[in-house]
Amino acid sequence: MAEERTFIAVKPDGVQRGLVADILGRFERKGFKLVGLKLLTPSRSLAEQHYGIHRERPFFPGLVGFITSGPVVAMVWEGAGVIAGARVLIGATKPLEAAPGTIRGDLAMDIGRNVVHGSDGPESARFEIGLWFHPEELSSWEPADQGWRRQA
Ligand code: DAT
Ligand code: MG
């Protein structure tokens, strides 16, 4: 399986509730590689582009208002199968239906306060990484213990 990258964000509710370390730590402990990380309050333009696919949905204005309401922790994680794998760690969009052990299953109740975002496929991952990060903000590096995370 080829190495790939995905965009993950701790939403404002996760930051306000002090869940950043817990959420970040789950990706870290899984073995995925952190290649980009920053805290920012998204502009309306960034939020509208990020959620552009939902532009016509009734929840869109509330969603944009929520995601721009405070700081977000934006991240890029790398690894073989990380795009789908991160979605498994995140759990279902509706937190009450998310499996226990997943981020949303463990840490959230409400679809409008589901604490974390993850790209849903290779195309959205590429788009979202380019939207949130400049190329020079991403680091290519090799963990010293990579051979203990993934068989060569
Ligand atoms: P996901 O975040 O699991 O990729 P999505 O892309 O379908 O889910 O929707 C993006 C976000 O929009 C989701 O995390 C929460 C919000 N959302 C989706 N459906 C909603 C709904 N029916 N009512 C309120 N918010 C909703
Ligand atoms: Mg989505």
mmCIF file of C-alpha atoms and ligand atoms in Angstrom:
data_model
loop_
_atom_site.group_PDB
_atom_site.id
_atom_site.type_symbol
_atom_site.label_atom_id
_atom_site.label_comp_id
_atom_site.label_asym_id
_atom_site.label_seq_id
_atom_site.Cartn_x
_atom_site.Cartn_y
_atom_site.Cartn_z
ATOM 1 C CA MET A 1 0.000 0.000 0.000
ATOM 2 C CA ALA A 2 1.393 3.408 -1.030
ATOM 3 C CA GLU A 3 2.180 6.190 1.418
ATOM 4 C CA GLU A 4 -0.481 8.895 1.385
ATOM 5 C CA ARG A 5 -1.368 12.045 3.302
ATOM 6 C CA THR A 6 -4.630 13.225 4.830
ATOM 7 C CA PHE A 7 -5.936 16.446 6.374
ATOM 8 C CA ILE A 8 -7.202 16.206 9.955
ATOM 9 C CA ALA A 9 -8.512 19.065 12.094
ATOM 10 C CA VAL A 10 -9.550 19.359 15.724
ATOM 11 C CA LYS A 11 -12.625 21.572 15.425
ATOM 12 C CA PRO A 12 -13.285 24.535 17.773
ATOM 13 C CA ASP A 13 -15.317 22.366 20.183
ATOM 14 C CA GLY A 14 -12.389 19.960 20.580
ATOM 15 C CA VAL A 15 -9.994 22.833 21.263
ATOM 16 C CA GLN A 16 -12.384 24.570 23.705
ATOM 17 C CA ARG A 17 -12.954 21.276 25.570
ATOM 18 C CA GLY A 18 -9.240 20.583 25.970
ATOM 19 C CA LEU A 19 -9.289 17.467 23.780
ATOM 20 C CA VAL A 20 -6.380 18.359 21.477
ATOM 21 C CA ALA A 21 -3.816 16.067 23.107
ATOM 22 C CA ASP A 22 -6.236 13.132 23.298
ATOM 23 C CA ILE A 23 -7.228 13.448 19.638
ATOM 24 C CA LEU A 24 -3.705 14.074 18.339
ATOM 25 C CA GLY A 25 -2.364 11.264 20.518
ATOM 26 C CA ARG A 26 -4.640 8.686 18.936
ATOM 27 C CA PHE A 27 -3.140 9.297 15.484
ATOM 28 C CA GLU A 28 0.343 9.384 16.981
ATOM 29 C CA ARG A 29 -0.079 6.133 18.943
ATOM 30 C CA LYS A 30 -1.571 4.404 15.906
ATOM 31 C CA GLY A 31 1.790 4.921 14.189
ATOM 32 C CA PHE A 32 0.862 7.513 11.577
ATOM 33 C CA LYS A 33 3.424 10.256 10.947
ATOM 34 C CA LEU A 34 2.703 13.910 11.736
ATOM 35 C CA VAL A 35 3.955 16.061 8.850
ATOM 36 C CA GLY A 36 2.069 19.337 9.439
ATOM 37 C CA LEU A 37 0.569 21.049 12.500
ATOM 38 C CA LYS A 38 -0.737 24.537 13.294
ATOM 39 C CA LEU A 39 -3.410 26.350 15.295
ATOM 40 C CA LEU A 40 -5.502 28.981 13.555
ATOM 41 C CA THR A 41 -8.958 30.509 13.545
ATOM 42 C CA PRO A 42 -10.188 29.854 9.993
ATOM 43 C CA SER A 43 -11.422 32.785 7.897
ATOM 44 C CA ARG A 44 -14.923 32.632 6.441
ATOM 45 C CA SER A 45 -13.392 32.183 2.985
ATOM 46 C CA LEU A 46 -11.282 29.220 4.106
ATOM 47 C CA ALA A 47 -14.268 27.615 5.851
ATOM 48 C CA GLU A 48 -16.575 28.090 2.869
ATOM 49 C CA GLN A 49 -14.024 26.531 0.532
ATOM 50 C CA HIS A 50 -13.308 23.677 2.938
ATOM 51 C CA TYR A 51 -17.010 22.820 3.244
ATOM 52 C CA GLY A 52 -17.866 23.917 -0.332
ATOM 53 C CA ILE A 53 -19.338 20.514 -1.147
ATOM 54 C CA HIS A 54 -22.051 21.191 1.482
ATOM 55 C CA ARG A 55 -22.830 24.720 0.223
ATOM 56 C CA GLU A 56 -26.469 23.940 -0.614
ATOM 57 C CA ARG A 57 -27.246 22.020 2.587
ATOM 58 C CA PRO A 58 -29.459 23.660 5.238
ATOM 59 C CA PHE A 59 -26.784 23.217 7.905
ATOM 60 C CA PHE A 60 -24.093 25.037 5.853
ATOM 61 C CA PRO A 61 -24.375 28.510 7.481
ATOM 62 C CA GLY A 62 -24.291 27.013 10.970
ATOM 63 C CA LEU A 63 -21.362 24.789 10.015
ATOM 64 C CA VAL A 64 -19.322 27.720 8.686
ATOM 65 C CA GLY A 65 -20.233 29.811 11.750
ATOM 66 C CA PHE A 66 -19.115 26.994 14.036
ATOM 67 C CA ILE A 67 -15.808 26.228 12.313
ATOM 68 C CA THR A 68 -14.840 29.930 12.231
ATOM 69 C CA SER A 69 -15.851 30.501 15.891
ATOM 70 C CA GLY A 70 -12.418 29.881 17.394
ATOM 71 C CA PRO A 71 -9.079 28.177 16.978
ATOM 72 C CA VAL A 72 -8.804 24.902 15.090
ATOM 73 C CA VAL A 73 -5.795 22.554 15.165
ATOM 74 C CA ALA A 74 -5.007 21.758 11.530
ATOM 75 C CA MET A 75 -2.828 18.737 10.810
ATOM 76 C CA VAL A 76 -1.489 16.594 8.015
ATOM 77 C CA TRP A 77 -0.823 12.938 8.798
ATOM 78 C CA GLU A 78 1.068 10.519 6.560
ATOM 79 C CA GLY A 79 1.110 6.750 6.256
ATOM 80 C CA ALA A 80 0.052 3.802 4.143
ATOM 81 C CA GLY A 81 -3.740 3.798 4.136
ATOM 82 C CA VAL A 82 -3.938 6.855 6.395
ATOM 83 C CA ILE A 83 -6.906 8.456 4.570
ATOM 84 C CA ALA A 84 -9.344 5.595 5.226
ATOM 85 C CA GLY A 85 -7.548 4.595 8.438
ATOM 86 C CA ALA A 86 -8.024 8.045 9.949
ATOM 87 C CA ARG A 87 -11.741 7.917 9.131
ATOM 88 C CA VAL A 88 -11.932 4.636 11.078
ATOM 89 C CA LEU A 89 -10.238 6.267 14.084
ATOM 90 C CA ILE A 90 -12.609 9.263 13.796
ATOM 91 C CA GLY A 91 -15.845 7.239 13.620
ATOM 92 C CA ALA A 92 -19.270 7.967 12.120
ATOM 93 C CA THR A 93 -20.396 11.546 11.429
ATOM 94 C CA LYS A 94 -23.243 11.181 13.974
ATOM 95 C CA PRO A 95 -21.419 10.712 17.286
ATOM 96 C CA LEU A 96 -24.271 8.714 18.842
ATOM 97 C CA GLU A 97 -23.791 6.157 16.054
ATOM 98 C CA ALA A 98 -19.984 6.197 16.206
ATOM 99 C CA ALA A 99 -18.437 3.040 17.631
ATOM 100 C CA PRO A 100 -16.931 3.165 21.099
ATOM 101 C CA GLY A 101 -13.169 3.482 20.833
ATOM 102 C CA THR A 102 -13.449 6.000 17.999
ATOM 103 C CA ILE A 103 -12.844 9.703 18.626
ATOM 104 C CA ARG A 104 -16.456 10.684 18.027
ATOM 105 C CA GLY A 105 -17.752 7.549 19.749
ATOM 106 C CA ASP A 106 -15.776 8.374 22.886
ATOM 107 C CA LEU A 107 -15.765 12.171 22.972
ATOM 108 C CA ALA A 108 -18.907 13.584 21.300
ATOM 109 C CA MET A 109 -22.737 13.451 21.282
ATOM 110 C CA ASP A 110 -23.944 15.928 18.650
ATOM 111 C CA ILE A 111 -23.452 15.955 14.857
ATOM 112 C CA GLY A 112 -22.892 19.720 15.034
ATOM 113 C CA ARG A 113 -20.182 19.295 17.696
ATOM 114 C CA ASN A 114 -18.331 16.211 16.485
ATOM 115 C CA VAL A 115 -14.862 17.478 17.493
ATOM 116 C CA VAL A 116 -12.793 16.379 14.497
ATOM 117 C CA HIS A 117 -12.581 16.513 10.708
ATOM 118 C CA GLY A 118 -10.865 14.044 8.381
ATOM 119 C CA SER A 119 -10.603 14.000 4.585
ATOM 120 C CA ASP A 120 -12.939 11.401 3.061
ATOM 121 C CA GLY A 121 -10.800 10.290 0.087
ATOM 122 C CA PRO A 122 -7.637 10.947 -1.947
ATOM 123 C CA GLU A 123 -9.179 13.839 -3.900
ATOM 124 C CA SER A 124 -10.499 15.704 -0.838
ATOM 125 C CA ALA A 125 -7.224 15.008 1.014
ATOM 126 C CA ARG A 126 -5.205 16.646 -1.766
ATOM 127 C CA PHE A 127 -7.635 19.579 -1.963
ATOM 128 C CA GLU A 128 -7.821 20.163 1.796
ATOM 129 C CA ILE A 129 -4.047 19.875 2.401
ATOM 130 C CA GLY A 130 -3.462 22.479 -0.341
ATOM 131 C CA LEU A 131 -6.197 24.712 1.072
ATOM 132 C CA TRP A 132 -4.931 24.730 4.678
ATOM 133 C CA PHE A 133 -1.146 24.440 4.265
ATOM 134 C CA HIS A 134 1.660 25.975 2.225
ATOM 135 C CA PRO A 135 4.021 23.261 0.912
ATOM 136 C CA GLU A 136 6.891 24.592 3.062
ATOM 137 C CA GLU A 137 4.787 24.070 6.207
ATOM 138 C CA LEU A 138 4.940 20.298 5.674
ATOM 139 C CA SER A 139 7.943 18.220 6.766
ATOM 140 C CA SER A 140 9.089 15.031 5.068
ATOM 141 C CA TRP A 141 10.896 12.977 7.704
ATOM 142 C CA GLU A 142 11.477 9.407 8.768
ATOM 143 C CA PRO A 143 10.746 8.332 12.357
ATOM 144 C CA ALA A 144 13.798 6.546 13.791
ATOM 145 C CA ASP A 145 11.615 3.551 14.691
ATOM 146 C CA GLN A 146 9.741 3.340 11.366
ATOM 147 C CA GLY A 147 10.744 -0.320 10.928
ATOM 148 C CA TRP A 148 8.892 -1.127 14.161
ATOM 149 C CA ARG A 149 5.714 0.573 12.893
ATOM 150 C CA ARG A 150 5.508 -0.905 9.419
ATOM 151 C CA GLN A 151 7.144 -3.923 7.801
ATOM 152 C CA ALA A 152 9.440 -2.884 4.944
HETATM 153 P P1 DAT B 1 -17.803 14.114 8.064
HETATM 154 O O1 DAT B 1 -17.332 15.248 8.952
HETATM 155 O O2 DAT B 1 -17.984 12.834 8.837
HETATM 156 O O3 DAT B 1 -16.957 13.949 6.826
HETATM 157 P P2 DAT B 1 -19.808 15.306 6.305
HETATM 158 O O4 DAT B 1 -18.698 15.597 5.349
HETATM 159 O O5 DAT B 1 -21.000 14.592 5.783
HETATM 160 O O6 DAT B 1 -19.272 14.483 7.580
HETATM 161 O O7 DAT B 1 -20.311 16.666 6.945
HETATM 162 C C1 DAT B 1 -19.386 17.654 7.350
HETATM 163 C C2 DAT B 1 -19.805 18.183 8.693
HETATM 164 O O8 DAT B 1 -21.049 18.864 8.568
HETATM 165 C C3 DAT B 1 -20.062 17.100 9.760
HETATM 166 O O9 DAT B 1 -18.868 16.728 10.427
HETATM 167 C C4 DAT B 1 -21.029 17.797 10.669
HETATM 168 C C5 DAT B 1 -21.833 18.668 9.720
HETATM 169 N N1 DAT B 1 -23.087 18.011 9.335
HETATM 170 C C6 DAT B 1 -23.225 17.022 8.418
HETATM 171 N N2 DAT B 1 -24.501 16.652 8.301
HETATM 172 C C7 DAT B 1 -25.194 17.445 9.160
HETATM 173 C C8 DAT B 1 -26.555 17.561 9.520
HETATM 174 N N3 DAT B 1 -27.498 16.788 8.961
HETATM 175 N N4 DAT B 1 -26.891 18.486 10.448
HETATM 176 C C9 DAT B 1 -25.960 19.273 11.034
HETATM 177 N N5 DAT B 1 -24.652 19.218 10.728
HETATM 178 C C10 DAT B 1 -24.277 18.314 9.816
HETATM 179 MG MG MG B 2 -16.721 15.121 5.138
#
